[in-house]
XYZ file of C-alpha atoms in Angstrom:
446
model
C -38.021 24.984 -8.784
C -39.837 27.348 -11.175
C -42.808 25.689 -12.833
C -42.449 23.931 -16.370
C -38.769 22.983 -15.801
C -39.019 19.263 -16.334
C -36.065 18.753 -18.726
C -32.623 20.059 -19.383
C -33.979 22.050 -22.447
C -36.492 23.589 -20.127
C -33.715 24.773 -17.831
C -31.668 26.233 -20.603
C -34.665 28.158 -21.946
C -35.422 29.451 -18.408
C -31.833 30.763 -18.031
C -31.810 32.438 -21.504
C -35.261 34.079 -20.976
C -34.156 35.370 -17.541
C -30.949 37.061 -18.729
C -31.226 37.272 -22.493
C -28.168 39.418 -23.038
C -25.715 37.054 -21.400
C -24.783 34.976 -24.456
C -21.361 33.756 -23.284
C -22.945 32.553 -19.938
C -25.646 30.756 -21.880
C -23.106 28.970 -24.099
C -21.154 27.734 -21.035
C -24.312 26.480 -19.290
C -25.679 24.699 -22.428
C -22.340 23.106 -23.191
C -22.256 21.630 -19.632
C -25.763 20.618 -19.184
C -26.680 19.390 -22.624
C -23.680 16.999 -22.451
C -25.124 15.313 -19.400
C -28.809 15.721 -20.197
C -29.353 12.027 -20.180
C -28.639 12.062 -16.425
C -30.561 15.331 -15.617
C -33.690 14.330 -17.591
C -34.041 11.186 -15.454
C -33.288 12.678 -12.095
C -35.548 15.595 -10.688
C -33.082 16.120 -7.820
C -30.227 16.383 -10.209
C -32.139 18.969 -12.278
C -33.143 20.950 -9.282
C -29.499 20.931 -8.172
C -28.451 22.072 -11.627
C -30.748 25.054 -11.281
C -29.158 26.112 -8.056
C -25.681 25.644 -9.511
C -26.202 28.205 -12.314
C -27.113 31.080 -9.812
C -23.951 32.671 -8.305
C -23.903 33.003 -4.592
C -23.033 36.764 -5.052
C -22.373 39.161 -7.790
C -20.498 42.416 -7.084
C -20.250 45.358 -9.525
C -18.476 48.437 -8.638
C -17.113 51.767 -9.998
C -13.225 52.117 -10.438
C -12.126 55.700 -10.666
C -8.441 56.249 -11.435
C -6.253 59.190 -12.660
C -4.302 58.858 -15.839
C -0.988 60.356 -16.812
C -2.499 63.486 -18.028
C -4.320 64.095 -14.746
C -7.715 63.236 -16.061
C -10.106 61.114 -14.071
C -11.110 57.863 -15.831
C -13.901 55.457 -14.892
C -14.068 51.757 -15.392
C -16.402 49.023 -14.068
C -15.122 46.211 -11.777
C -16.742 42.812 -11.191
C -16.263 39.981 -8.770
C -18.783 36.961 -9.191
C -18.445 34.662 -6.154
C -20.080 31.685 -7.817
C -19.891 28.699 -5.359
C -18.218 28.013 -2.003
C -19.513 24.483 -2.014
C -16.190 22.764 -2.167
C -13.966 25.593 -0.523
C -13.305 29.380 -0.558
C -14.125 31.226 -3.884
C -11.176 30.829 -6.142
C -10.663 32.158 -9.753
C -8.859 34.878 -11.639
C -9.248 38.470 -12.477
C -9.343 39.540 -16.119
C -8.517 43.079 -17.271
C -9.657 43.596 -20.908
C -11.885 46.068 -22.565
C -14.565 43.517 -23.436
C -15.160 42.155 -19.893
C -18.830 42.256 -18.830
C -21.057 40.392 -16.485
C -21.935 37.708 -18.912
C -18.225 36.905 -19.491
C -17.433 36.962 -15.792
C -20.403 34.632 -15.132
C -19.388 32.270 -17.809
C -15.777 32.149 -16.415
C -17.066 31.625 -12.911
C -19.443 28.898 -13.875
C -16.683 27.040 -15.793
C -14.486 27.544 -12.722
C -16.922 25.581 -10.508
C -16.461 22.508 -12.694
C -12.654 23.052 -13.286
C -11.981 23.437 -9.668
C -14.091 20.373 -8.861
C -11.944 18.335 -11.272
C -8.736 19.287 -9.495
C -9.894 17.162 -6.510
C -8.730 19.948 -4.279
C -10.829 21.960 -1.768
C -11.618 24.908 -4.116
C -14.795 26.835 -4.626
C -15.246 29.073 -7.690
C -15.320 32.767 -8.546
C -14.159 35.064 -11.387
C -13.791 38.861 -11.706
C -12.172 41.673 -13.493
C -12.744 44.921 -15.283
C -13.346 46.435 -18.717
C -9.936 48.303 -18.229
C -7.071 47.174 -20.584
C -3.399 47.486 -19.559
C -2.402 47.661 -23.271
C -0.923 51.021 -24.008
C -1.007 52.201 -20.306
C 2.071 53.265 -18.463
C 3.174 51.299 -15.373
C 2.046 54.196 -13.238
C -1.417 54.154 -14.850
C -1.663 50.403 -14.372
C -0.550 50.884 -10.693
C -3.191 53.522 -10.008
C -5.945 51.560 -11.634
C -5.022 48.420 -9.555
C -5.003 50.357 -6.342
C -8.390 51.876 -7.024
C -9.788 48.420 -7.977
C -8.541 46.827 -4.848
C -9.738 49.638 -2.633
C -13.262 48.282 -3.206
C -12.532 44.629 -3.821
C -10.664 44.290 -0.529
C -13.739 44.129 1.559
C -15.036 41.110 -0.312
C -12.067 38.857 -0.251
C -9.781 37.065 2.232
C -7.615 34.009 2.527
C -10.468 31.875 3.760
C -13.193 33.597 1.867
C -12.198 34.452 -1.769
C -8.644 34.255 -3.215
C -8.376 35.987 -6.628
C -5.509 35.296 -9.076
C -4.507 36.546 -12.521
C -6.032 35.980 -15.988
C -5.779 37.721 -19.274
C -4.451 41.238 -18.722
C -3.427 40.469 -15.122
C 0.031 39.177 -14.904
C 2.896 39.498 -12.139
C 3.002 43.276 -12.422
C -0.797 43.619 -11.815
C -0.941 41.033 -9.062
C 1.982 42.768 -7.250
C 0.174 46.076 -7.318
C -3.090 44.575 -6.178
C -1.435 42.627 -3.287
C 0.468 45.812 -2.116
C -2.686 47.718 -1.945
C -4.606 44.976 -0.066
C -1.634 44.736 2.411
C -1.675 48.493 2.812
C -5.359 48.684 3.516
C -5.929 45.583 5.668
C -2.572 45.776 7.558
C -1.921 42.125 7.008
C 0.312 39.923 4.956
C -1.845 36.864 3.965
C -2.396 34.562 1.050
C -5.250 36.560 -0.400
C -4.017 36.579 -3.815
C -2.196 33.856 -5.776
C 0.163 34.452 -8.641
C 2.376 36.566 -6.337
C 6.179 36.975 -6.881
C 8.177 34.206 -5.160
C 9.984 36.907 -3.086
C 6.674 37.780 -1.392
C 4.715 34.550 -1.049
C 4.337 33.197 -4.483
C 4.849 29.622 -5.523
C 7.504 28.131 -7.797
C 6.077 27.570 -11.426
C 2.866 29.371 -10.858
C 3.396 31.490 -14.020
C 4.110 28.252 -15.945
C 1.408 26.165 -14.264
C -1.574 26.506 -16.759
C 0.608 25.933 -19.752
C 2.621 23.035 -18.230
C -0.708 21.454 -17.199
C -2.118 21.566 -20.671
C 0.917 19.514 -21.824
C 0.704 17.047 -18.962
C -2.987 16.465 -19.849
C -2.186 16.064 -23.538
C 0.475 13.450 -22.544
C -2.284 11.465 -20.790
C -4.523 11.632 -23.882
C -1.716 10.451 -26.102
C -0.723 7.624 -23.701
C -4.219 6.263 -23.896
C -3.790 6.002 -27.694
C -0.308 4.423 -27.290
C 1.407 7.622 -28.673
C 3.757 10.351 -27.272
C 4.716 13.840 -28.003
C 8.110 13.393 -29.545
C 8.232 14.779 -32.946
C 4.455 15.831 -33.039
C 3.785 19.094 -34.782
C 1.495 21.390 -32.691
C -0.376 24.388 -33.611
C -0.542 26.796 -30.681
C -2.598 29.876 -30.749
C -2.029 32.937 -28.401
C 1.278 34.422 -27.294
C 0.445 35.266 -23.650
C 1.308 33.372 -20.484
C -0.579 30.146 -21.222
C 0.650 29.912 -24.824
C 4.274 30.782 -23.850
C 4.556 28.003 -21.248
C 2.674 25.461 -23.265
C 5.203 25.972 -25.980
C 8.103 25.734 -23.488
C 6.827 22.342 -22.137
C 6.216 21.107 -25.569
C 9.847 21.811 -26.491
C 11.080 20.020 -23.257
C 9.034 16.983 -24.307
C 10.433 16.857 -27.674
C 7.379 18.015 -29.598
C 7.454 20.673 -32.412
C 5.290 23.641 -31.944
C 5.017 25.538 -35.212
C 2.744 28.615 -34.480
C 1.897 31.321 -31.974
C -0.585 34.194 -32.581
C -2.091 37.429 -31.222
C -5.180 39.261 -32.196
C -3.572 40.600 -35.376
C -2.144 37.505 -36.927
C 0.099 34.561 -36.423
C 3.731 33.452 -36.816
C 4.551 30.083 -38.571
C 7.787 28.255 -37.983
C 8.270 25.558 -40.713
C 10.946 23.848 -38.673
C 9.372 24.487 -35.319
C 9.826 27.233 -32.661
C 13.294 27.116 -31.058
C 14.196 27.957 -27.490
C 15.715 31.068 -28.708
C 12.676 32.026 -30.714
C 10.435 31.481 -27.724
C 12.828 33.577 -25.525
C 12.613 36.391 -28.034
C 8.713 36.220 -28.131
C 8.540 36.176 -24.428
C 10.683 39.345 -24.200
C 8.653 41.078 -27.002
C 5.266 40.235 -25.204
C 6.157 40.438 -21.556
C 8.672 43.302 -21.399
C 8.158 45.473 -24.579
C 4.322 44.874 -24.661
C 4.844 44.378 -28.461
C 2.936 42.658 -31.251
C 3.943 39.475 -33.147
C 4.171 41.439 -36.377
C 7.288 43.138 -34.878
C 8.886 39.768 -34.327
C 12.010 39.563 -36.615
C 13.457 36.141 -37.501
C 14.581 34.207 -40.499
C 12.837 31.145 -39.161
C 9.219 32.637 -39.033
C 6.817 33.991 -41.486
C 4.051 36.300 -40.193
C 0.346 36.000 -41.544
C -1.497 39.110 -40.974
C -5.215 39.033 -40.035
C -5.324 35.133 -40.022
C -5.530 32.259 -37.778
C -3.129 29.305 -37.514
C -5.581 26.462 -38.074
C -4.738 25.739 -41.654
C -1.151 24.650 -41.147
C -0.278 20.997 -41.096
C 0.105 19.354 -37.730
C -1.115 16.480 -35.482
C -2.242 18.511 -32.513
C -3.896 21.916 -31.930
C -3.579 23.809 -28.594
C -5.936 26.932 -28.617
C -4.470 29.052 -25.902
C -5.741 32.615 -26.855
C -9.380 33.384 -25.840
C -12.978 32.232 -25.914
C -14.607 31.141 -29.121
C -11.507 31.467 -31.291
C -12.184 28.192 -33.166
C -15.392 28.328 -35.316
C -16.795 25.341 -37.250
C -14.973 26.639 -40.410
C -11.740 26.481 -38.319
C -12.510 23.042 -37.070
C -12.916 21.831 -40.653
C -9.565 23.375 -41.542
C -7.999 21.475 -38.580
C -9.329 18.257 -40.046
C -7.923 19.081 -43.438
C -4.598 19.866 -41.764
C -4.306 16.381 -40.342
C -4.988 17.309 -36.660
C -6.269 14.480 -34.534
C -5.905 15.936 -30.998
C -7.372 19.094 -29.564
C -6.364 20.293 -26.147
C -7.750 23.541 -24.935
C -5.519 25.985 -23.054
C -7.810 28.991 -23.027
C -11.290 29.119 -21.432
C -14.004 27.953 -23.904
C -11.856 28.654 -27.046
C -14.157 26.553 -29.371
C -17.645 27.537 -30.369
C -20.411 24.836 -29.670
C -20.492 24.204 -33.381
C -16.776 23.530 -33.534
C -16.941 21.199 -30.396
C -19.692 19.321 -32.108
C -17.622 18.957 -35.157
C -14.745 17.689 -33.155
C -16.835 14.936 -31.303
C -18.515 13.808 -34.571
C -15.300 13.603 -36.535
C -13.209 11.398 -34.344
C -10.898 14.133 -32.806
C -9.651 13.235 -29.416
C -10.797 16.470 -27.612
C -9.415 17.708 -24.263
C -11.847 20.317 -22.900
C -10.590 23.536 -21.277
C -12.186 22.900 -17.795
C -9.917 19.835 -17.551
C -7.005 20.699 -19.617
C -6.204 24.111 -18.288
C -6.877 23.591 -14.591
C -3.069 23.549 -13.897
C -3.055 27.284 -13.021
C -5.715 26.975 -10.348
C -4.223 23.726 -8.930
C -0.897 25.490 -8.511
C -2.810 28.410 -6.827
C -3.993 25.936 -4.267
C -0.387 24.872 -3.723
C 0.403 28.557 -3.275
C -2.366 29.023 -0.712
C -1.136 25.861 1.131
C 2.435 27.205 1.393
C 1.211 30.663 2.547
C -0.763 28.869 5.291
C 2.243 26.834 6.641
C 4.701 29.591 6.061
C 6.928 27.372 3.912
C 8.046 27.288 0.338
C 8.264 24.121 -1.874
C 10.976 23.595 -4.376
C 10.204 23.852 -8.116
C 10.515 20.139 -8.501
C 8.072 19.488 -5.695
C 5.490 21.715 -7.205
C 5.889 20.289 -10.724
C 5.500 16.750 -9.447
C 2.360 17.698 -7.598
C 1.062 19.409 -10.643
C 1.641 16.514 -12.933
C -0.221 14.227 -10.576
C -3.145 16.512 -10.338
C -3.501 16.651 -14.141
C -3.147 12.749 -14.301
C -5.804 12.327 -11.784
C -7.994 14.824 -13.606
C -7.620 12.907 -16.875
C -8.374 9.603 -15.118
C -11.578 11.096 -13.559
C -12.763 12.294 -17.004
C -12.025 9.160 -18.745
C -13.760 7.033 -16.058
C -16.804 9.130 -16.207
C -16.912 9.118 -19.966
C -16.524 5.252 -19.908
C -19.499 5.092 -17.439
C -21.787 6.550 -20.175
C -20.326 4.283 -22.894
C -18.292 7.025 -24.532
C -14.720 6.604 -23.400
C -13.185 9.188 -25.673
C -15.743 11.893 -24.906
C -13.754 13.710 -22.202
C -16.044 16.726 -22.405
C -19.106 14.670 -21.128
C -16.689 12.933 -18.769
C -15.433 16.115 -17.313
C -18.749 17.590 -16.911
C -20.347 14.553 -15.343
C -17.487 13.931 -12.891
C -17.476 17.502 -11.650
C -21.320 17.857 -11.583
C -21.531 14.699 -9.377
C -18.986 16.099 -6.928
C -20.451 19.550 -6.569
C -24.148 18.349 -6.460
C -23.326 15.830 -3.764
C -21.755 18.509 -1.547
C -24.552 20.959 -2.272
C -27.288 18.522 -1.186
C -25.358 17.630 1.908
C -25.096 21.330 2.863
C -28.886 21.898 2.652
C -30.675 24.858 1.009
C -27.901 27.389 1.174
């Protein structure tokens, strides 16, 4: 261990000094380790293991050349950070948005380490992507980019080595193009990507899994308080995959989701989003690649340039992107009557907002636990690929619900062990840290 690292604060300072520009990564590391600092500060071996845990096993950065529809060569940067294979093969999504950089990929990979540990399944962690955005691109341009991206990535992945999946900007279309190119180059049909179409090796409810898992986790939170979802008003942010299927499952459970948003503004439904409204929004976003301002309905009012956190509700489910809830938004949520926060996006709340939630008696469901449904279902897809069988939709949903219940129970038990039964954030971090560190120590200095 480097000299002068004797406390958690020393460790955080070392990480910030070494890579000062990686602010998103610093935020993720600080959130995890400061929440369990009472454990780390008393145990030198635990602190040493934490230092090992923040260094990815491998970081890959590569050029991605592709040709646009005008015949012009474009260049983007590709990433794959293989963070930890301690518990299993590297596993985590690919993100295609114009703000992707090494800091964001490392933060996502680090979070994935803890998230995957909380599933209780044999999964390591990784994350990747590119500063390419599919928005405004033709299908042919997206295909050419994906093929070029996979032409480099394929040499670093495999069904027992590293199994990428989708994330923001990488849906079924992109996964299909990536898988096709991998198959073409490697001359093999294998479970090297998850999120595939069911016609070529995908799992039932894989697209729905993250959003459904958010609701299953929320149900466990409510049960512990002798409440249920029926009739509860829910603020949902985002309008992509996670938000869409969070809303779908909320409707099935009798809740009343009242908002959805995108980067330009949000829609508010006074009487709740209907199944027909959701169907129209999914068509707008998934097929027409449109914006919510273009959604036409007598049931909805569009608020341009604003966030949905001022509307009255009991529950908030941020499902858009990192750091979308700032401290001022957290205060608005309290004024709006919100008591439960369940995070569908990765790290959607700033540290200041999280601190406000924990100090003001919100029941807070952290992302690394609440949104692990997607990666759990990815493991189900990997398992089905390995045995060359396909499970029914009911089979997969039952397994997913059990994973989410088990995850909640682990978080709650660990939180109770430190005398803070409702601090699911500390519980999630502590439970996952113990699992990963125990395996790391057993495997030696690797």
